[in-house]
Coordinates of C-alpha atoms in Angstrom, one line a residue:
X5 CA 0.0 0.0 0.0
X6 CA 3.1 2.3 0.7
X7 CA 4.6 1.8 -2.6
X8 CA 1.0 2.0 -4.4
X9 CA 0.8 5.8 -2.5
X10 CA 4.0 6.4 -3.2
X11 CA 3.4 6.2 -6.8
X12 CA 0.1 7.5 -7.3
X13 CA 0.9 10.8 -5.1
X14 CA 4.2 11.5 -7.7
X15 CA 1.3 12.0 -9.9
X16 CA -1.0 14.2 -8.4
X17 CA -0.3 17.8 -9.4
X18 CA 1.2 19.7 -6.6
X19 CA 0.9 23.3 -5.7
X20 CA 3.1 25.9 -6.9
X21 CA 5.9 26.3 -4.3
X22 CA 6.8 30.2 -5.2
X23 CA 4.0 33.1 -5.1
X24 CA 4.1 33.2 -8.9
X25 CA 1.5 36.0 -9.9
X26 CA -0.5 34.6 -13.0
X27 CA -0.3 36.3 -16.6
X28 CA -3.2 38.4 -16.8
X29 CA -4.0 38.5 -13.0
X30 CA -4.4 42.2 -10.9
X31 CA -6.9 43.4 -14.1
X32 CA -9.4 44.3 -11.4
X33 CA -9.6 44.8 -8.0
X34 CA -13.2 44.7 -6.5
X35 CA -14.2 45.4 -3.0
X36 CA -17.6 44.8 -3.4
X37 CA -17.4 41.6 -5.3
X38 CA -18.9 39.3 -2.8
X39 CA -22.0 41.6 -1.8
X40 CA -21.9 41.7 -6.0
X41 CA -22.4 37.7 -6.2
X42 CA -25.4 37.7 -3.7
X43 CA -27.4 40.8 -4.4
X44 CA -27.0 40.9 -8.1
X45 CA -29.1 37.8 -8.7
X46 CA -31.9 38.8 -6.0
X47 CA -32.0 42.2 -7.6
X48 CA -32.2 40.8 -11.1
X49 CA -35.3 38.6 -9.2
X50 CA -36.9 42.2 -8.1
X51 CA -36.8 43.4 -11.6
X52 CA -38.4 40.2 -13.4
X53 CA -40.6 39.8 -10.4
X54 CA -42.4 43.5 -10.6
X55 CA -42.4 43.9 -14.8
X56 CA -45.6 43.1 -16.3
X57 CA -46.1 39.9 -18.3
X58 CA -49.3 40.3 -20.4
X59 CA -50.7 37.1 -21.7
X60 CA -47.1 35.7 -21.6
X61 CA -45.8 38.3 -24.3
X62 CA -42.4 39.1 -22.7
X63 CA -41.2 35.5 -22.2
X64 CA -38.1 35.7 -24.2
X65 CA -37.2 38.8 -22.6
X66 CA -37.4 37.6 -18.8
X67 CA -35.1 34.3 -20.1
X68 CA -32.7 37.0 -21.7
X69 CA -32.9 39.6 -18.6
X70 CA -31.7 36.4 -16.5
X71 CA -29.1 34.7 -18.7
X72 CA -27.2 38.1 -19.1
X73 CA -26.8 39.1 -16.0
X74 CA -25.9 35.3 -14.7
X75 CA -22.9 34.9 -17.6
X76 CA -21.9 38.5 -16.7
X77 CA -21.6 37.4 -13.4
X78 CA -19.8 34.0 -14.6
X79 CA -17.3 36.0 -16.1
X80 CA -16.3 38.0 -13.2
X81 CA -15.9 35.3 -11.2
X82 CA -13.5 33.6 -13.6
X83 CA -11.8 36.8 -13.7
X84 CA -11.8 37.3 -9.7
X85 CA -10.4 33.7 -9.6
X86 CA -7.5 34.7 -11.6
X87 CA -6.8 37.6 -10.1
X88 CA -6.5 35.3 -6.6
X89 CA -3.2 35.3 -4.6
X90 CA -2.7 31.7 -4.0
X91 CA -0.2 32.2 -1.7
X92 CA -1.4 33.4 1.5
X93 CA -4.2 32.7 3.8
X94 CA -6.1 35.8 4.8
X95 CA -9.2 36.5 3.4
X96 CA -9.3 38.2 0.2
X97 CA -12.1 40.3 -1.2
X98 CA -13.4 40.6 2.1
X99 CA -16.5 43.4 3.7
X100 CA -17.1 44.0 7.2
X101 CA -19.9 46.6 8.7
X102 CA -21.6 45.8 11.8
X103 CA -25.4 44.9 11.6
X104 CA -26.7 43.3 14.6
X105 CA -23.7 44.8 17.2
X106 CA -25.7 44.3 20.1
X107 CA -25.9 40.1 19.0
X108 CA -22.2 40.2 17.7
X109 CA -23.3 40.2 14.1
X110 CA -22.0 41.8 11.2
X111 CA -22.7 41.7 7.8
X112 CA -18.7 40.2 6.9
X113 CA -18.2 38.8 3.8
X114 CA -14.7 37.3 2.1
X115 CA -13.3 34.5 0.4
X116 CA -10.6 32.2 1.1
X117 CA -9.1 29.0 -0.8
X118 CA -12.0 26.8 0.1
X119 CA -14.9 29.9 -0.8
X120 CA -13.4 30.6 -3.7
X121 CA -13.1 26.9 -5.3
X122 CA -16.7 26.7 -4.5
X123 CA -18.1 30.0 -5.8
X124 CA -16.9 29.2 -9.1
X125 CA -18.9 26.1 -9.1
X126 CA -21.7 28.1 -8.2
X127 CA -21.5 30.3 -10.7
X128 CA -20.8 27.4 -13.4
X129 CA -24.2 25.7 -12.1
X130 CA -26.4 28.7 -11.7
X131 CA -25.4 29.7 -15.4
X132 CA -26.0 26.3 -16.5
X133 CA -29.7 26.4 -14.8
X134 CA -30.5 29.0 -16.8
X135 CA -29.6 27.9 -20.1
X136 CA -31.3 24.7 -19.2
X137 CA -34.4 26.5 -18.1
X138 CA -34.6 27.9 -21.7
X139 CA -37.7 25.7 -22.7
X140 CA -39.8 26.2 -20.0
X141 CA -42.9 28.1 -21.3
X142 CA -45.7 28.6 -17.9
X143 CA -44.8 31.1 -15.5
X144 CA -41.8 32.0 -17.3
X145 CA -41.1 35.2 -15.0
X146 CA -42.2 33.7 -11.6
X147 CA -39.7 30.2 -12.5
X148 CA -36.4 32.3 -13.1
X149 CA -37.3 34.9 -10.4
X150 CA -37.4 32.1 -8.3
X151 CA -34.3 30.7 -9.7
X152 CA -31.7 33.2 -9.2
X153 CA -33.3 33.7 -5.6
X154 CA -31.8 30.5 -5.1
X155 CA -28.7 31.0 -6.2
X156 CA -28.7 34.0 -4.7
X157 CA -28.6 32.3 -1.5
X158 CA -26.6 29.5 -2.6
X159 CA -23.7 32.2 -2.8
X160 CA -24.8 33.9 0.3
X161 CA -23.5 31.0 2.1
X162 CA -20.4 30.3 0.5
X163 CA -19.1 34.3 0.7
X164 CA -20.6 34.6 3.9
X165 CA -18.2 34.9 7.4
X166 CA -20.2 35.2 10.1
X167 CA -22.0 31.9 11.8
X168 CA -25.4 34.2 11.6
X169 CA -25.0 35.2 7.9
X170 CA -23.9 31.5 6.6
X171 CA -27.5 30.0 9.0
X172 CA -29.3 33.0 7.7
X173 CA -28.6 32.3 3.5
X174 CA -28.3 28.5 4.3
X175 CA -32.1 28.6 5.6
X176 CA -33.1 31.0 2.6
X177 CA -32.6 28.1 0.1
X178 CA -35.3 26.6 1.2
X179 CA -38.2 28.3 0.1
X180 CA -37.3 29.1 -3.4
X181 CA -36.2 25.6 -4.1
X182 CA -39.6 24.0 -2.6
X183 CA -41.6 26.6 -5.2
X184 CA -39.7 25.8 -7.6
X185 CA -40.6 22.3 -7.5
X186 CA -44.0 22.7 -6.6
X187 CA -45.2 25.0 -9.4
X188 CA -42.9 23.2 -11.8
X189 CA -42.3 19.8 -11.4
X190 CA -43.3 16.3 -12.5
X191 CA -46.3 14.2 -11.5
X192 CA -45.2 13.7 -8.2
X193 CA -44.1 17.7 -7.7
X194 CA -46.6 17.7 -4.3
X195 CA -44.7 14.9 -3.1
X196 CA -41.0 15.7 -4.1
X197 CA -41.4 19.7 -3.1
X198 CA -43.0 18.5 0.7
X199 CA -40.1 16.2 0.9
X200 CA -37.5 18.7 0.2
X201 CA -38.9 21.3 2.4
X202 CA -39.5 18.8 5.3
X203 CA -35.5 17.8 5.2
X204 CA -34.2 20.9 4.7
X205 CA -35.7 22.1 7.5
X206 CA -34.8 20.0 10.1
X207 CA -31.7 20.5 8.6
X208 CA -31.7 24.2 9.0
X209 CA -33.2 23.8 12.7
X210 CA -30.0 21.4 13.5
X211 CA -28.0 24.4 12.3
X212 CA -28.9 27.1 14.0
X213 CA -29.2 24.7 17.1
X214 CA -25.4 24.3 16.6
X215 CA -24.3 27.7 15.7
X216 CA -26.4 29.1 18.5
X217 CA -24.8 26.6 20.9
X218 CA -21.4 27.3 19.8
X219 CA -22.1 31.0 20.0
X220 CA -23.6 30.5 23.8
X221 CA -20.7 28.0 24.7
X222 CA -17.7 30.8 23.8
X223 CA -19.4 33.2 26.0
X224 CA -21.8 34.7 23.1
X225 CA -19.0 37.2 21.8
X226 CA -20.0 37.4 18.7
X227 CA -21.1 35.4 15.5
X228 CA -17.7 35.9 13.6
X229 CA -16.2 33.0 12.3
X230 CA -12.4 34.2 12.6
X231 CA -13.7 34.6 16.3
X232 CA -16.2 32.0 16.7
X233 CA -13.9 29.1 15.4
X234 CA -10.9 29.9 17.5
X235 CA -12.4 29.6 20.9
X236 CA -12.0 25.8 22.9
X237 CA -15.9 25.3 24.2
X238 CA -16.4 22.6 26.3
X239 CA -15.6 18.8 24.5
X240 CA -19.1 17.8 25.5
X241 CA -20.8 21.2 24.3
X242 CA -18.7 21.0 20.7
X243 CA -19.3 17.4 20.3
X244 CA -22.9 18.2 20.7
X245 CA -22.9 21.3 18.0
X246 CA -21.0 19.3 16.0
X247 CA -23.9 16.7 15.7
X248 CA -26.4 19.3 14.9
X249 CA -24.2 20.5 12.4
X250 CA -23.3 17.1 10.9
X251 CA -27.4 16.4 10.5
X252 CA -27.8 19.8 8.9
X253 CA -25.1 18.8 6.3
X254 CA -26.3 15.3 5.8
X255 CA -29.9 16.8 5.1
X256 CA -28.0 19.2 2.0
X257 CA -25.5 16.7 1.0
X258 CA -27.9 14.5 0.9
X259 CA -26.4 11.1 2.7
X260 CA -28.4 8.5 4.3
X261 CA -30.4 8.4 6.5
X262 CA -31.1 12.2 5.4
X263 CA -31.2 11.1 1.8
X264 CA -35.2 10.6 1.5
X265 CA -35.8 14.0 -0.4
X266 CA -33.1 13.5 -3.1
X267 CA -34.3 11.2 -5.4
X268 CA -38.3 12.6 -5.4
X269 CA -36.8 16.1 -6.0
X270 CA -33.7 15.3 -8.4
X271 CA -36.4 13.1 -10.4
X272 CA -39.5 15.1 -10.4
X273 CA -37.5 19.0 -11.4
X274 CA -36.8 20.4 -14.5
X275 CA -33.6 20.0 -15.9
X276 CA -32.6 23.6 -15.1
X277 CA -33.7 23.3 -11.0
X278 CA -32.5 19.7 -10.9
X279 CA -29.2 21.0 -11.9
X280 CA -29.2 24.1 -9.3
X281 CA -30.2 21.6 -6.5
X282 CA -27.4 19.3 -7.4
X283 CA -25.2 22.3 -6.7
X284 CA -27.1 23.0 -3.3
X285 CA -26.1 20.0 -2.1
X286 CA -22.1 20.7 -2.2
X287 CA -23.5 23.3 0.7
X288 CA -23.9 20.4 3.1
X289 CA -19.9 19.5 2.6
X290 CA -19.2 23.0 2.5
X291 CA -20.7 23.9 6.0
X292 CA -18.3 20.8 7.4
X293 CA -15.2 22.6 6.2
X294 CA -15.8 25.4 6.6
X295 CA -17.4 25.2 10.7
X296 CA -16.5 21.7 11.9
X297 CA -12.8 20.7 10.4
X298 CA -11.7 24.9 10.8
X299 CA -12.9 25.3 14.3
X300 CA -13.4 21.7 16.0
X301 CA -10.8 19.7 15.9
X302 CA -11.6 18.0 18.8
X303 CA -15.1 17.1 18.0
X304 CA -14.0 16.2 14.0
X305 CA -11.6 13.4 15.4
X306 CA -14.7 12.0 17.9
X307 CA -16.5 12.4 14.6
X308 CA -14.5 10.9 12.1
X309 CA -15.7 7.0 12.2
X310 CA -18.9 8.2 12.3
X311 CA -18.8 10.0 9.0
X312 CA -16.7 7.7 7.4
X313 CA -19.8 5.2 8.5
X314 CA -22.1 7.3 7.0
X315 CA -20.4 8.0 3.8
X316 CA -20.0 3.7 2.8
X317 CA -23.7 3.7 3.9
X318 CA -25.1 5.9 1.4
X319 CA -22.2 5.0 -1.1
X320 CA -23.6 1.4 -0.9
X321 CA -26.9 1.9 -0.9
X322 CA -26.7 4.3 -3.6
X323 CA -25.1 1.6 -5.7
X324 CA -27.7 -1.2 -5.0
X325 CA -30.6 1.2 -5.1
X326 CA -29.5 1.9 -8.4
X327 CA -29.3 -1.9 -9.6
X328 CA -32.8 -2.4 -8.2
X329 CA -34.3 0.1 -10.1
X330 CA -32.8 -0.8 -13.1
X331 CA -33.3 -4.3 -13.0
X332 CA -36.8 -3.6 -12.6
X333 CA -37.3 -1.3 -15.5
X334 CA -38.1 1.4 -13.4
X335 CA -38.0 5.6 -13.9
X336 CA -34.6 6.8 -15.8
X337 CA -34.2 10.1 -13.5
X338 CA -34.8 7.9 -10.3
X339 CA -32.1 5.5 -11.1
X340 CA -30.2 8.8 -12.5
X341 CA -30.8 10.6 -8.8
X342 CA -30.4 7.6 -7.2
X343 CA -26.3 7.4 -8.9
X344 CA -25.9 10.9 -8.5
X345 CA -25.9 10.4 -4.6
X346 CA -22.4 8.7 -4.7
X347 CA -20.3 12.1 -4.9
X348 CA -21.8 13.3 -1.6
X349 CA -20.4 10.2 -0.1
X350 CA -16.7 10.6 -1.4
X351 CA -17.1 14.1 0.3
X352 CA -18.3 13.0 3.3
X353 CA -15.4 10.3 3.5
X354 CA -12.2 13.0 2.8
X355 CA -14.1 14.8 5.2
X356 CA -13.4 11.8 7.7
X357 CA -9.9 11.5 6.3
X358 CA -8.8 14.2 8.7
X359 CA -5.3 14.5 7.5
X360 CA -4.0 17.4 4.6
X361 CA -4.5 15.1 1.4
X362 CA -8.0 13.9 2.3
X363 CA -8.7 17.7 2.9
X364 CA -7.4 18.8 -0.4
X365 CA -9.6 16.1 -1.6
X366 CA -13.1 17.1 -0.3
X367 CA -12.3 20.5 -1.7
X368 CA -12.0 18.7 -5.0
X369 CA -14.9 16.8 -4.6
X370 CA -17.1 20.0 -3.8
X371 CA -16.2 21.1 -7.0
X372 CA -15.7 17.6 -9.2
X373 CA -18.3 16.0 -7.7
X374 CA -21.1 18.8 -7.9
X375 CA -20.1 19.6 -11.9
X376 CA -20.5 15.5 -12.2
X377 CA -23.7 14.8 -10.7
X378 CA -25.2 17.8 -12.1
X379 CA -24.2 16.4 -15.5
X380 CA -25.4 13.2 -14.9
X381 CA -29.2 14.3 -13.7
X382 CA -29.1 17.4 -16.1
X383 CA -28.2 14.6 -19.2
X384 CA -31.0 11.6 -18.3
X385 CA -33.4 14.5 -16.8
X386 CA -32.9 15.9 -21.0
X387 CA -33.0 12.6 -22.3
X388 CA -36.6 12.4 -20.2
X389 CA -37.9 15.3 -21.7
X390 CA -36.7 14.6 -25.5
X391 CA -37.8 11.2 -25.4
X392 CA -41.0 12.2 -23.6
X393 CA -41.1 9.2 -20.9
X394 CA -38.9 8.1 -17.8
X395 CA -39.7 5.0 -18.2
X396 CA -36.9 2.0 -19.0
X397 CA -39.5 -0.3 -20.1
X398 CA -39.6 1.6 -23.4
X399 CA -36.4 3.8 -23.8
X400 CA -34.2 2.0 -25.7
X401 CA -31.8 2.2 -28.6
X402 CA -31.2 5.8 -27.9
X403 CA -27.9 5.5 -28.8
X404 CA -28.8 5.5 -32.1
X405 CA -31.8 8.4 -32.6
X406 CA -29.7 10.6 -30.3
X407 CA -26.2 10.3 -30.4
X408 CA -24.7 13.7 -28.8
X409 CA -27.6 13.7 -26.3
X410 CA -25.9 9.5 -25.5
X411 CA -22.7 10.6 -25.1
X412 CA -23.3 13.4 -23.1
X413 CA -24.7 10.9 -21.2
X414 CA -21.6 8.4 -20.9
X415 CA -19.5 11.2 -19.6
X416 CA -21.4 12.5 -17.2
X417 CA -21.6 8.9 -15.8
X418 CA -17.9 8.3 -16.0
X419 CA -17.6 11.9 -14.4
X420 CA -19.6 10.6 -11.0
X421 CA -17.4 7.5 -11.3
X422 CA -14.1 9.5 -11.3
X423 CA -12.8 8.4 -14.7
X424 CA -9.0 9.7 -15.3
X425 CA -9.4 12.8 -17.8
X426 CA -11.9 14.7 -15.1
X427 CA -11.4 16.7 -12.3
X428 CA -13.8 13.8 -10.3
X429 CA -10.6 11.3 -11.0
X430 CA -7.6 13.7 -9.3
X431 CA -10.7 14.1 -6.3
X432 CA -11.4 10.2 -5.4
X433 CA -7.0 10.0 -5.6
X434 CA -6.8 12.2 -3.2
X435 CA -10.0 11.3 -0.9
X436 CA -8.8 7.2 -0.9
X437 CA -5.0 8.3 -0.6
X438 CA -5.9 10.9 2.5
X439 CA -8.5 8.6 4.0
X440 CA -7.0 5.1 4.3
X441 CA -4.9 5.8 7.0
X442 CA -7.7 6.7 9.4
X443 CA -10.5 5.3 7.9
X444 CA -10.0 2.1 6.5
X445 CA -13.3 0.3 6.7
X446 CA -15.6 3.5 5.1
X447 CA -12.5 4.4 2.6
X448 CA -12.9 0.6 1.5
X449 CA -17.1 0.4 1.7
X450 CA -17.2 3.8 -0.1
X451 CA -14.9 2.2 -2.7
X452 CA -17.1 -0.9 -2.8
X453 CA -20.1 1.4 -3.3
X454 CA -18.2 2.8 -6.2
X455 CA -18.3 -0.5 -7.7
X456 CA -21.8 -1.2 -7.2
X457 CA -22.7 2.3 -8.8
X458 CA -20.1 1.4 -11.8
X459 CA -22.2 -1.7 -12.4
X460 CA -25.4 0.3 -12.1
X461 CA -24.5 3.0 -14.7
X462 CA -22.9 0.0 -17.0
X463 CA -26.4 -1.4 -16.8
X464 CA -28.2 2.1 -17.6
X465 CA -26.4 2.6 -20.6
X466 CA -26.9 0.0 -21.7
X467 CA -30.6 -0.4 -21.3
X468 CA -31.0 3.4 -22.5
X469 CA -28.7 3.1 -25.2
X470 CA -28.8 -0.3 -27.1
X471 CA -31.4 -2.6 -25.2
X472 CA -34.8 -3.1 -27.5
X473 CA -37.4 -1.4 -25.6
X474 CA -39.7 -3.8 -23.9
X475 CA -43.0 -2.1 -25.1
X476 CA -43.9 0.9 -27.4
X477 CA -40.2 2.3 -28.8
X478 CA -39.7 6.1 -27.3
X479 CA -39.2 8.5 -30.1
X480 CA -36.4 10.7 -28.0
X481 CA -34.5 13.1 -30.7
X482 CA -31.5 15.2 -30.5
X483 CA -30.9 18.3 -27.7
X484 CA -31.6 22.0 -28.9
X485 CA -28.9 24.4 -28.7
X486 CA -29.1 25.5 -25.2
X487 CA -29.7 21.9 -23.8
X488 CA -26.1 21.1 -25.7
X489 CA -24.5 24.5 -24.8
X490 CA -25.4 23.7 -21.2
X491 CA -24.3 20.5 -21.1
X492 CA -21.0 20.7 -22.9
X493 CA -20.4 23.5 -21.0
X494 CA -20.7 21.5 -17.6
X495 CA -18.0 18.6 -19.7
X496 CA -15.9 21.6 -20.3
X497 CA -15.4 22.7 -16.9
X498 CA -14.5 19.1 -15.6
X499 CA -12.1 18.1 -17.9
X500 CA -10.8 21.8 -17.8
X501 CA -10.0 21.1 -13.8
X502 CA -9.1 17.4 -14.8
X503 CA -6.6 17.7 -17.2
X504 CA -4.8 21.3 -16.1
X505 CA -5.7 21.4 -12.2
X506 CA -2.2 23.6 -12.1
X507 CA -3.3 26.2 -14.6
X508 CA -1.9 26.3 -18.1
X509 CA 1.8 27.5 -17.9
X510 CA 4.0 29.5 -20.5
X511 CA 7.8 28.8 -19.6
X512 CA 6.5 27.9 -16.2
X513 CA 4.2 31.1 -15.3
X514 CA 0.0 30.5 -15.3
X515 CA -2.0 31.7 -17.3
X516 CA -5.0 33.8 -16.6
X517 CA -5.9 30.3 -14.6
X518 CA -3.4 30.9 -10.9
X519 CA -4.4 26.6 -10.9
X520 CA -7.5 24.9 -8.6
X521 CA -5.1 22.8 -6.8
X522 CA -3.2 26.3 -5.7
X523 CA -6.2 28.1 -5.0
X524 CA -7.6 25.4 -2.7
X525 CA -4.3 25.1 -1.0
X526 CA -4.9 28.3 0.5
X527 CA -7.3 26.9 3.2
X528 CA -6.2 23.3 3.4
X529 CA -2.9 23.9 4.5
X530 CA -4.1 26.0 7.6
X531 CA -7.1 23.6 8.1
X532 CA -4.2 20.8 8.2
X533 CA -2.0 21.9 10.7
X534 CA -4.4 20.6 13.5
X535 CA -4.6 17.1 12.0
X536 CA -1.0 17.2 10.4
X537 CA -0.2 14.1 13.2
X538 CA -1.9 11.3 13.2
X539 CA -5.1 11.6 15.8
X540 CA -6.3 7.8 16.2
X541 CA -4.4 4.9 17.2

């Protein structure tokens, strides 16, 4: 196993080791980037939500008044996360103005290694909801008001440094995502939207339950993370918070037993919120890096075997879930949701890991593993809605009538199975290489999970692609420019990550791209200094 480690760590890419500046970074310098990110999408929701809609008239504009401000905003991320200096560990980009003084809350915002890497998937996904949402013809203005609500609060969280700002935009998603599957989802919308808003919410109660008791247990100073995470509570108060907090991200990420809304809601959206929810979810692996593994180290280790349980758990039931539903012929976007669980699991296990390269690899997996399972429900949920059916029983030979929508297909399943070529690949790597040590039975039942959910997807293609259908033959036909735009564009920014995770180089300086693996180093090698020894025996 040494040897095997050996090897496989020569070829992981490693971070720059000199403060190299990349070519065409320091173009702009924006203090108000972050407040930028969250109030640019709910304002663009004001304006759509108040401008008068007559008999559906305006239904192209309220698609193009959201797309442009959503790819401007893409844009200036990408160009923010250029201009990022990978080689310190303050925050960067950061706000501060007190708003609740009398609580200890302020309105802080900023970005670190760990934000940053996680922003840019949310502005990959929400930019990819929209383009996917292109077809949807009731409501138009209500759906994509509701839509970049969502990711409004989406990025609310991830920019957000205070423990009362991060509960406040974390509980904010919920609403907006329920509408949006109530008013526009499949047959069993009722169903899939109560679900979603039943989890969530206990969820967001476990939260505040744990940020509130962390808040009380430091002598309610204030709500500041940079002040909140250094204090040493009581072990029996942070192992307590800590459980709150790991059922809050277990109801997001979604693992088992907190899984039950996943496969209703991933199944029963349109493409466009499927794909936004899929990115959700990375908040539940988000909130444990960023609260539990920065701030307590003592309850993480207490933790560890426990989330390491959890993650094979869901890994393997994913994987015969999957097989089940398959076998029986069942719905495409339920076996679909049912696959797409397994990245939450791989997070959940680096997160056990507790040493630097596990950490490095849940950062990954964030990113990887949210641009793969989006793919993967976005692709079947298209395939559902060209073909006009979910069921197995008569999809069939799609392969053939559809070949671009097929393939898109195949890679998005190889993407949740960490192929080598995607950024997933480099992710698992890192998550098995950083994880064995301390967690040797999940590292090993996540892995055998893995295999069940290969076999699964083998199976899927299969039956989707070449099997004869059993009944009436589905007449599914190629994707329309914005589904392939969308879709492509989510390929593009895994194997983008996957093959280049250093940045492109010119005589050994970056280009425009500083590197992901750089930029995430920025937080994983302070978050590794209190786990850099090995904590279990």
């Amino acid at each position: 196993m040494t040897v095997v480690a050996r090897i496989l760590l020569q070829a992981l890419p490693a971070p720059s080791p000199s403060p190299t500046p990349a070519f065409g970074t320091n173009l702009i310098s924006v203090a108000f980037f972050c407040s930028t990110m969250i109030w640019g999408p709910a304002i663009v929701a004001a304006v759509i939500a108040v401008l008068p809609n007559p008999r559906g008239r305006y239904n192209d504009a309220f698609r193009w008044i959201a797309l442009v401000p959503t790819a401007f905003l893409l844009v200036v991320n990408l160009i923010v996360y250029s201009n990022f200096q990978t080689f310190g560990t303050a925050l960067q980009f950061e706000e501060k103005y007190a708003w609740l003084p009398a609580l200890g809350v302020s309105y802080h915002l900023g970005l670190d290694g760990l934000g940053m890497a996680v922003l840019v998937l949310s502005s990959f996904i929400g930019s990819a909801a929209v383009v996917a949402s292109w077809n949807v013809r009731t409501r138009v203005r209500a759906y994509f008001a509701l839509l970049l609500l969502l990711q409004a609060a989406i990025n609310g969280v991830i920019v957000s440094q205070d423990a009362f700002l991060f509960a406040l935009f974390m509980t904010a998603t919920i609403l907006p995502a329920g509408l949006l599957l109530l008013g526009w989802g499949g047959p069993n919308r009722m169903r899939a939207s109560a679900r979603l808003i039943g989890y969530w919410g206990v969820g967001a109660v476990a939260l505040w339950f744990g940020v509130l008791l962390l808040y009380g247990s430091t002598g309610g100073v204030g709500f500041d993370l940079a002040v909140l995470l250094r204090a040493t509570p009581p072990l029996a108060a942070q192992i307590t918070a800590c459980v709150a907090l790991l059922i809050a991200a277990c109801c997001w990420l979604p693992i088992v037993p907190f899984h039950g809304w996943a496969r209703d809601a991933l199944a029963e959206a349109p493409p466009g919120v499927a794909v936004l929810l899929v990115g959700a979810t990375r908040l539940g692996g988000y909130l444990l890096l960023r609260i539990v593994i920065s701030g307590e180290h003592n309850a993480a280790v207490k933790l560890g075997s426990t989330m390491a349980g959890l993650a094979a758990a869901t890994a393997l039931y994913a994987g015969v879930l999957a097989i089940a539903e398959i076998r029986a012929r069942g719905d495409l976007r339920r076996a679909a949701a049912t696959i797409a669980l397994v990245p939450g699991a791989v997070t959940l296990l680096a997160v056990a890991g507790e040493t630097p390269m596990a950490f490095d690899g849940a950062i990954f997996t964030l990113y990887a593993g949210g641009l793969a399972a989006a793919l993967l429900v976005g692709a079947f949920a298209t395939l559902a809605e060209r073909a006009e059916t979910r069921s197995l029983a008569v999809l069939g030979g799609v392969g053939l009538r559809a070949p671009i929508l097929f393939w898109i297909a195949i890679l998005g399943a190889l993407a949740v199975l960490g192929f080598p070529g995607f950024a997933s690949y480099l992710a698992g790597i890192m998550t098995v290489i950083g994880s064995i040590r301390n967690e040797p039975g999940g590292t090993f039942g996540v892995l055998a999970g893995l295999i069940l959910a290969a076999g699964a997807v083998a199976a899927l293609l299969w039956r989707v692609g070449f099997a004869p259908p059993t009944g009436e033959r589905a007449l599914a036909t190629e994707t329309d420019i914005p589904q392939r735009l969308y879709l492509s564009g989510l390929v593009v920014a895994l194997i983008w990550v996957g093959v280049l995770p250093s940045g492109p180089k010119v005589a050994g300086v970056p280009i425009f791209d500083p590197g992901f693996v750089n930029v995430m180093n920025a937080t994983t090698s302070t978050q590794a200094d209190a786990y850099s020894v090995p904590v279990k025996p």
